[in-house]
Amino acid sequence: MTRGLKALAAVAVVVVVVVLGARALSTSDDDPAGSSPPGSRGTAPPRPGGAPAEGMYVVSDVGSDGQVAVETWVRAPHPISELEVTTTDPDLRPGSVESLDLDVRTMDGALVAHRESVGTDHQTIRLQEPASELYFSYTVDGALDSATSTVPGRSLVRVLAMDVDYEDAATGVVRRLVTASGTVLNLACLRPGSGLEASPRPCGRAVGDGDWTVDLSGPDIGDRLLAQVED
């Protein structure tokens, strides 16, 4: 091999190493935006008029297939740099439920984090860009109770959203709205850490045409919801 060909081969090896290294870094766990392009633009719907002045507004829509489409608007007194999230089954069964295709955006539509899946294991999501107002969306899979209902046409939805925590979260209000392709008959609240023997308590009130809402604050701010829906 001539000296020129040897030099060309050495350059090619270096290029391959650099490309592979860049690909490895782009898929590492340290990439807050996951598999989506960091900072890419999309749509962040404006905050609903019924959202609290500070805290979270969470809309959970139960589909006819049992999946739950969730939208969340967050307003905090200080910029949020990371979110603590998990999708927890009331019976604490590992791997029983997961939230899919989580996108976190600023209100001008910039993507600041993405996760393909958030399951029953706790995750810390670091945002590309701290912001005091955020919008995120995802779908809960496995939320419907697999047990047969005693009343035909009725189902129990056991998981209506992820557990979400961030700095200053405890100072606000979490307003939850549950809608469905059918009718939401009632809601029940369950405090995390209350144990498997604890009974969910009725909470919230009916609004609109078959929807249900509840405001959570103080010691109840992190309550998980269960809903009974009718086709």
CSV table of C-alpha atoms in Angstrom, one decimal:
chain,number,residue,atom,x,y,z
A,1,MET,CA,0.0,0.0,0.0
A,2,THR,CA,1.4,3.4,-0.9
A,3,ARG,CA,1.9,6.1,1.6
A,4,GLY,CA,-1.0,8.1,0.2
A,5,LEU,CA,-3.4,5.2,0.5
A,6,LYS,CA,-2.3,4.5,4.1
A,7,ALA,CA,-3.0,8.1,5.0
A,8,LEU,CA,-6.4,7.9,3.4
A,9,ALA,CA,-7.3,4.7,5.3
A,10,ALA,CA,-6.2,6.3,8.6
A,11,VAL,CA,-8.5,9.3,8.0
A,12,ALA,CA,-11.4,7.0,7.2
A,13,VAL,CA,-10.9,5.1,10.5
A,14,VAL,CA,-10.9,8.4,12.4
A,15,VAL,CA,-14.2,9.5,10.7
A,16,VAL,CA,-15.9,6.2,11.5
A,17,VAL,CA,-14.9,6.5,15.2
A,18,VAL,CA,-16.1,10.1,15.4
A,19,VAL,CA,-19.5,9.2,13.8
A,20,LEU,CA,-20.0,6.2,16.0
A,21,GLY,CA,-19.1,8.2,19.1
A,22,ALA,CA,-21.6,10.9,18.2
A,23,ARG,CA,-24.3,8.4,17.7
A,24,ALA,CA,-23.6,6.8,21.1
A,25,LEU,CA,-23.8,10.2,22.8
A,26,SER,CA,-27.1,11.1,21.1
A,27,THR,CA,-28.8,8.0,22.5
A,28,SER,CA,-27.4,8.1,26.0
A,29,ASP,CA,-29.5,8.5,29.1
A,30,ASP,CA,-28.0,12.0,29.6
A,31,ASP,CA,-30.0,13.3,26.6
A,32,PRO,CA,-33.0,15.0,28.2
A,33,ALA,CA,-35.0,15.0,24.9
A,34,GLY,CA,-34.5,11.2,24.4
A,35,SER,CA,-35.1,10.2,20.8
A,36,SER,CA,-36.7,13.5,19.6
A,37,PRO,CA,-34.6,16.4,18.2
A,38,PRO,CA,-33.7,18.8,21.1
A,39,GLY,CA,-35.5,22.1,20.8
A,40,SER,CA,-37.7,21.0,17.9
A,41,ARG,CA,-40.8,23.1,17.5
A,42,GLY,CA,-44.4,21.8,17.9
A,43,THR,CA,-47.7,22.8,19.3
A,44,ALA,CA,-48.4,23.7,23.0
A,45,PRO,CA,-52.1,24.5,23.4
A,46,PRO,CA,-52.7,27.6,25.5
A,47,ARG,CA,-53.6,27.2,29.2
A,48,PRO,CA,-57.3,26.5,29.6
A,49,GLY,CA,-59.3,29.2,31.3
A,50,GLY,CA,-60.1,26.9,34.2
A,51,ALA,CA,-56.4,26.2,35.0
A,52,PRO,CA,-55.3,27.3,38.5
A,53,ALA,CA,-53.1,30.4,38.8
A,54,GLU,CA,-50.3,28.2,40.1
A,55,GLY,CA,-49.9,24.5,40.0
A,56,MET,CA,-51.1,21.8,37.5
A,57,TYR,CA,-54.2,21.4,35.3
A,58,VAL,CA,-54.5,17.7,34.3
A,59,VAL,CA,-57.0,16.6,31.7
A,60,SER,CA,-57.5,12.8,31.4
A,61,ASP,CA,-59.6,11.5,28.6
A,62,VAL,CA,-60.6,7.8,28.8
A,63,GLY,CA,-61.0,6.3,25.3
A,64,SER,CA,-63.3,3.4,24.4
A,65,ASP,CA,-60.3,1.2,24.1
A,66,GLY,CA,-59.4,1.9,27.8
A,67,GLN,CA,-56.3,4.0,27.0
A,68,VAL,CA,-56.1,7.4,28.7
A,69,ALA,CA,-54.9,10.5,26.8
A,70,VAL,CA,-53.5,13.0,29.2
A,71,GLU,CA,-52.7,16.7,28.8
A,72,THR,CA,-51.0,18.7,31.6
A,73,TRP,CA,-50.3,22.4,31.9
A,74,VAL,CA,-47.9,23.5,34.7
A,75,ARG,CA,-47.3,27.0,36.0
A,76,ALA,CA,-44.7,27.3,38.8
A,77,PRO,CA,-43.3,30.3,40.7
A,78,HIS,CA,-39.8,29.5,39.6
A,79,PRO,CA,-38.3,27.8,36.4
A,80,ILE,CA,-38.5,24.0,36.5
A,81,SER,CA,-35.4,22.2,35.5
A,82,GLU,CA,-36.5,18.6,36.2
A,83,LEU,CA,-39.6,16.5,36.7
A,84,GLU,CA,-39.9,13.5,38.9
A,85,VAL,CA,-42.4,11.0,37.3
A,86,THR,CA,-43.7,7.5,37.6
A,87,THR,CA,-46.8,5.7,36.5
A,88,THR,CA,-48.1,3.8,39.6
A,89,ASP,CA,-50.8,1.1,39.8
A,90,PRO,CA,-52.9,1.3,43.0
A,91,ASP,CA,-52.0,-2.3,43.8
A,92,LEU,CA,-48.3,-1.5,43.2
A,93,ARG,CA,-47.8,-4.3,40.6
A,94,PRO,CA,-44.5,-3.7,38.8
A,95,GLY,CA,-44.8,-3.3,35.1
A,96,SER,CA,-48.6,-3.3,35.1
A,97,VAL,CA,-49.1,0.1,33.5
A,98,GLU,CA,-47.0,2.6,31.6
A,99,SER,CA,-47.3,6.1,30.1
A,100,LEU,CA,-46.3,6.2,26.4
A,101,ASP,CA,-44.8,8.9,24.2
A,102,LEU,CA,-44.3,11.7,26.7
A,103,ASP,CA,-43.5,15.1,25.2
A,104,VAL,CA,-42.7,18.0,27.4
A,105,ARG,CA,-42.8,21.5,25.8
A,106,THR,CA,-42.5,25.1,26.8
A,107,MET,CA,-45.5,27.2,26.0
A,108,ASP,CA,-43.9,28.5,22.8
A,109,GLY,CA,-43.8,24.9,21.6
A,110,ALA,CA,-40.1,24.0,22.1
A,111,LEU,CA,-39.5,20.4,23.0
A,112,VAL,CA,-37.5,20.2,26.2
A,113,ALA,CA,-37.9,16.5,27.0
A,114,HIS,CA,-39.2,13.2,25.5
A,115,ARG,CA,-39.6,9.7,26.9
A,116,GLU,CA,-40.9,6.7,24.9
A,117,SER,CA,-42.2,5.1,28.2
A,118,VAL,CA,-42.6,5.9,31.9
A,119,GLY,CA,-43.5,2.8,33.8
A,120,THR,CA,-43.8,1.9,37.5
A,121,ASP,CA,-40.1,2.7,38.1
A,122,HIS,CA,-39.4,6.3,39.2
A,123,GLN,CA,-37.7,8.5,36.5
A,124,THR,CA,-36.0,11.9,36.8
A,125,ILE,CA,-36.5,13.9,33.6
A,126,ARG,CA,-34.0,16.8,33.1
A,127,LEU,CA,-35.3,19.5,30.8
A,128,GLN,CA,-33.2,21.0,28.0
A,129,GLU,CA,-34.4,24.4,29.0
A,130,PRO,CA,-35.8,25.4,32.4
A,131,ALA,CA,-39.2,27.0,32.2
A,132,SER,CA,-41.9,28.2,34.7
A,133,GLU,CA,-44.7,27.2,32.3
A,134,LEU,CA,-44.8,23.8,30.7
A,135,TYR,CA,-47.2,21.6,28.6
A,136,PHE,CA,-46.9,17.9,28.4
A,137,SER,CA,-48.9,15.0,26.8
A,138,TYR,CA,-48.8,11.2,26.9
A,139,THR,CA,-51.0,8.1,26.8
A,140,VAL,CA,-51.6,5.8,29.8
A,141,ASP,CA,-51.7,2.1,28.6
A,142,GLY,CA,-53.0,-0.6,31.0
A,143,ALA,CA,-55.2,1.8,33.0
A,144,LEU,CA,-58.4,-0.2,32.8
A,145,ASP,CA,-59.1,-2.8,35.5
A,146,SER,CA,-58.9,-6.3,34.0
A,147,ALA,CA,-61.5,-7.6,36.4
A,148,THR,CA,-65.0,-8.2,35.0
A,149,SER,CA,-67.4,-5.5,36.0
A,150,THR,CA,-70.4,-6.5,38.1
A,151,VAL,CA,-72.5,-4.1,36.0
A,152,PRO,CA,-72.5,-4.5,32.2
A,153,GLY,CA,-71.1,-1.5,30.4
A,154,ARG,CA,-69.2,-0.1,33.5
A,155,SER,CA,-65.5,-0.1,34.0
A,156,LEU,CA,-63.0,1.0,36.6
A,157,VAL,CA,-60.1,3.1,35.4
A,158,ARG,CA,-57.3,2.5,37.9
A,159,VAL,CA,-54.7,4.9,36.6
A,160,LEU,CA,-55.6,8.3,35.1
A,161,ALA,CA,-52.2,10.1,35.0
A,162,MET,CA,-48.6,9.9,36.1
A,163,ASP,CA,-47.4,11.0,39.5
A,164,VAL,CA,-45.6,14.3,38.7
A,165,ASP,CA,-43.4,16.2,41.2
A,166,TYR,CA,-41.1,19.3,40.8
A,167,GLU,CA,-39.7,22.0,43.0
A,168,ASP,CA,-42.5,24.2,44.5
A,169,ALA,CA,-45.2,21.7,43.4
A,170,ALA,CA,-46.6,21.5,46.9
A,171,THR,CA,-47.4,25.2,47.0
A,172,GLY,CA,-49.9,25.2,44.2
A,173,VAL,CA,-53.2,23.4,43.3
A,174,VAL,CA,-53.7,20.4,41.2
A,175,ARG,CA,-56.9,20.6,39.2
A,176,ARG,CA,-58.0,17.3,37.6
A,177,LEU,CA,-60.6,17.0,34.9
A,178,VAL,CA,-61.7,13.5,33.8
A,179,THR,CA,-63.6,13.0,30.6
A,180,ALA,CA,-64.5,9.8,28.7
A,181,SER,CA,-66.0,8.5,25.4
A,182,GLY,CA,-69.0,7.5,27.6
A,183,THR,CA,-69.9,9.0,31.0
A,184,VAL,CA,-67.7,9.4,34.1
A,185,LEU,CA,-70.0,8.2,37.0
A,186,ASN,CA,-67.7,9.1,39.9
A,187,LEU,CA,-64.1,9.7,41.1
A,188,ALA,CA,-62.2,8.4,44.1
A,189,CYS,CA,-59.0,9.7,45.6
A,190,LEU,CA,-56.2,7.6,47.1
A,191,ARG,CA,-53.3,9.1,48.9
A,192,PRO,CA,-49.8,7.7,48.0
A,193,GLY,CA,-48.2,5.7,50.8
A,194,SER,CA,-51.5,5.0,52.4
A,195,GLY,CA,-51.0,1.2,52.0
A,196,LEU,CA,-52.8,-1.5,50.1
A,197,GLU,CA,-55.4,-1.8,52.9
A,198,ALA,CA,-56.5,1.9,52.5
A,199,SER,CA,-59.9,2.5,50.8
A,200,PRO,CA,-60.2,5.2,48.1
A,201,ARG,CA,-62.5,8.0,49.2
A,202,PRO,CA,-65.1,9.7,47.0
A,203,CYS,CA,-64.0,13.1,45.8
A,204,GLY,CA,-64.7,15.8,43.2
A,205,ARG,CA,-68.0,16.7,41.5
A,206,ALA,CA,-69.8,16.2,38.2
A,207,VAL,CA,-69.4,18.9,35.6
A,208,GLY,CA,-70.6,19.4,32.0
A,209,ASP,CA,-72.0,16.5,30.1
A,210,GLY,CA,-70.6,13.4,31.8
A,211,ASP,CA,-67.3,14.8,33.1
A,212,TRP,CA,-65.9,15.0,36.6
A,213,THR,CA,-63.4,17.4,38.3
A,214,VAL,CA,-61.6,17.7,41.6
A,215,ASP,CA,-59.2,20.2,43.1
A,216,LEU,CA,-56.3,18.8,45.2
A,217,SER,CA,-54.1,20.9,47.5
A,218,GLY,CA,-52.2,20.6,50.8
A,219,PRO,CA,-51.8,17.0,52.0
A,220,ASP,CA,-54.0,15.8,49.2
A,221,ILE,CA,-52.1,17.4,46.4
A,222,GLY,CA,-50.5,14.2,45.3
A,223,ASP,CA,-53.6,12.0,45.5
A,224,ARG,CA,-54.1,9.4,42.7
A,225,LEU,CA,-57.5,9.1,41.1
A,226,LEU,CA,-59.7,6.2,40.1
A,227,ALA,CA,-62.8,6.6,37.9
A,228,GLN,CA,-65.9,4.6,37.2
A,229,VAL,CA,-67.0,5.1,33.6
A,230,GLU,CA,-70.0,3.9,31.7
A,231,ASP,CA,-70.2,3.2,28.0
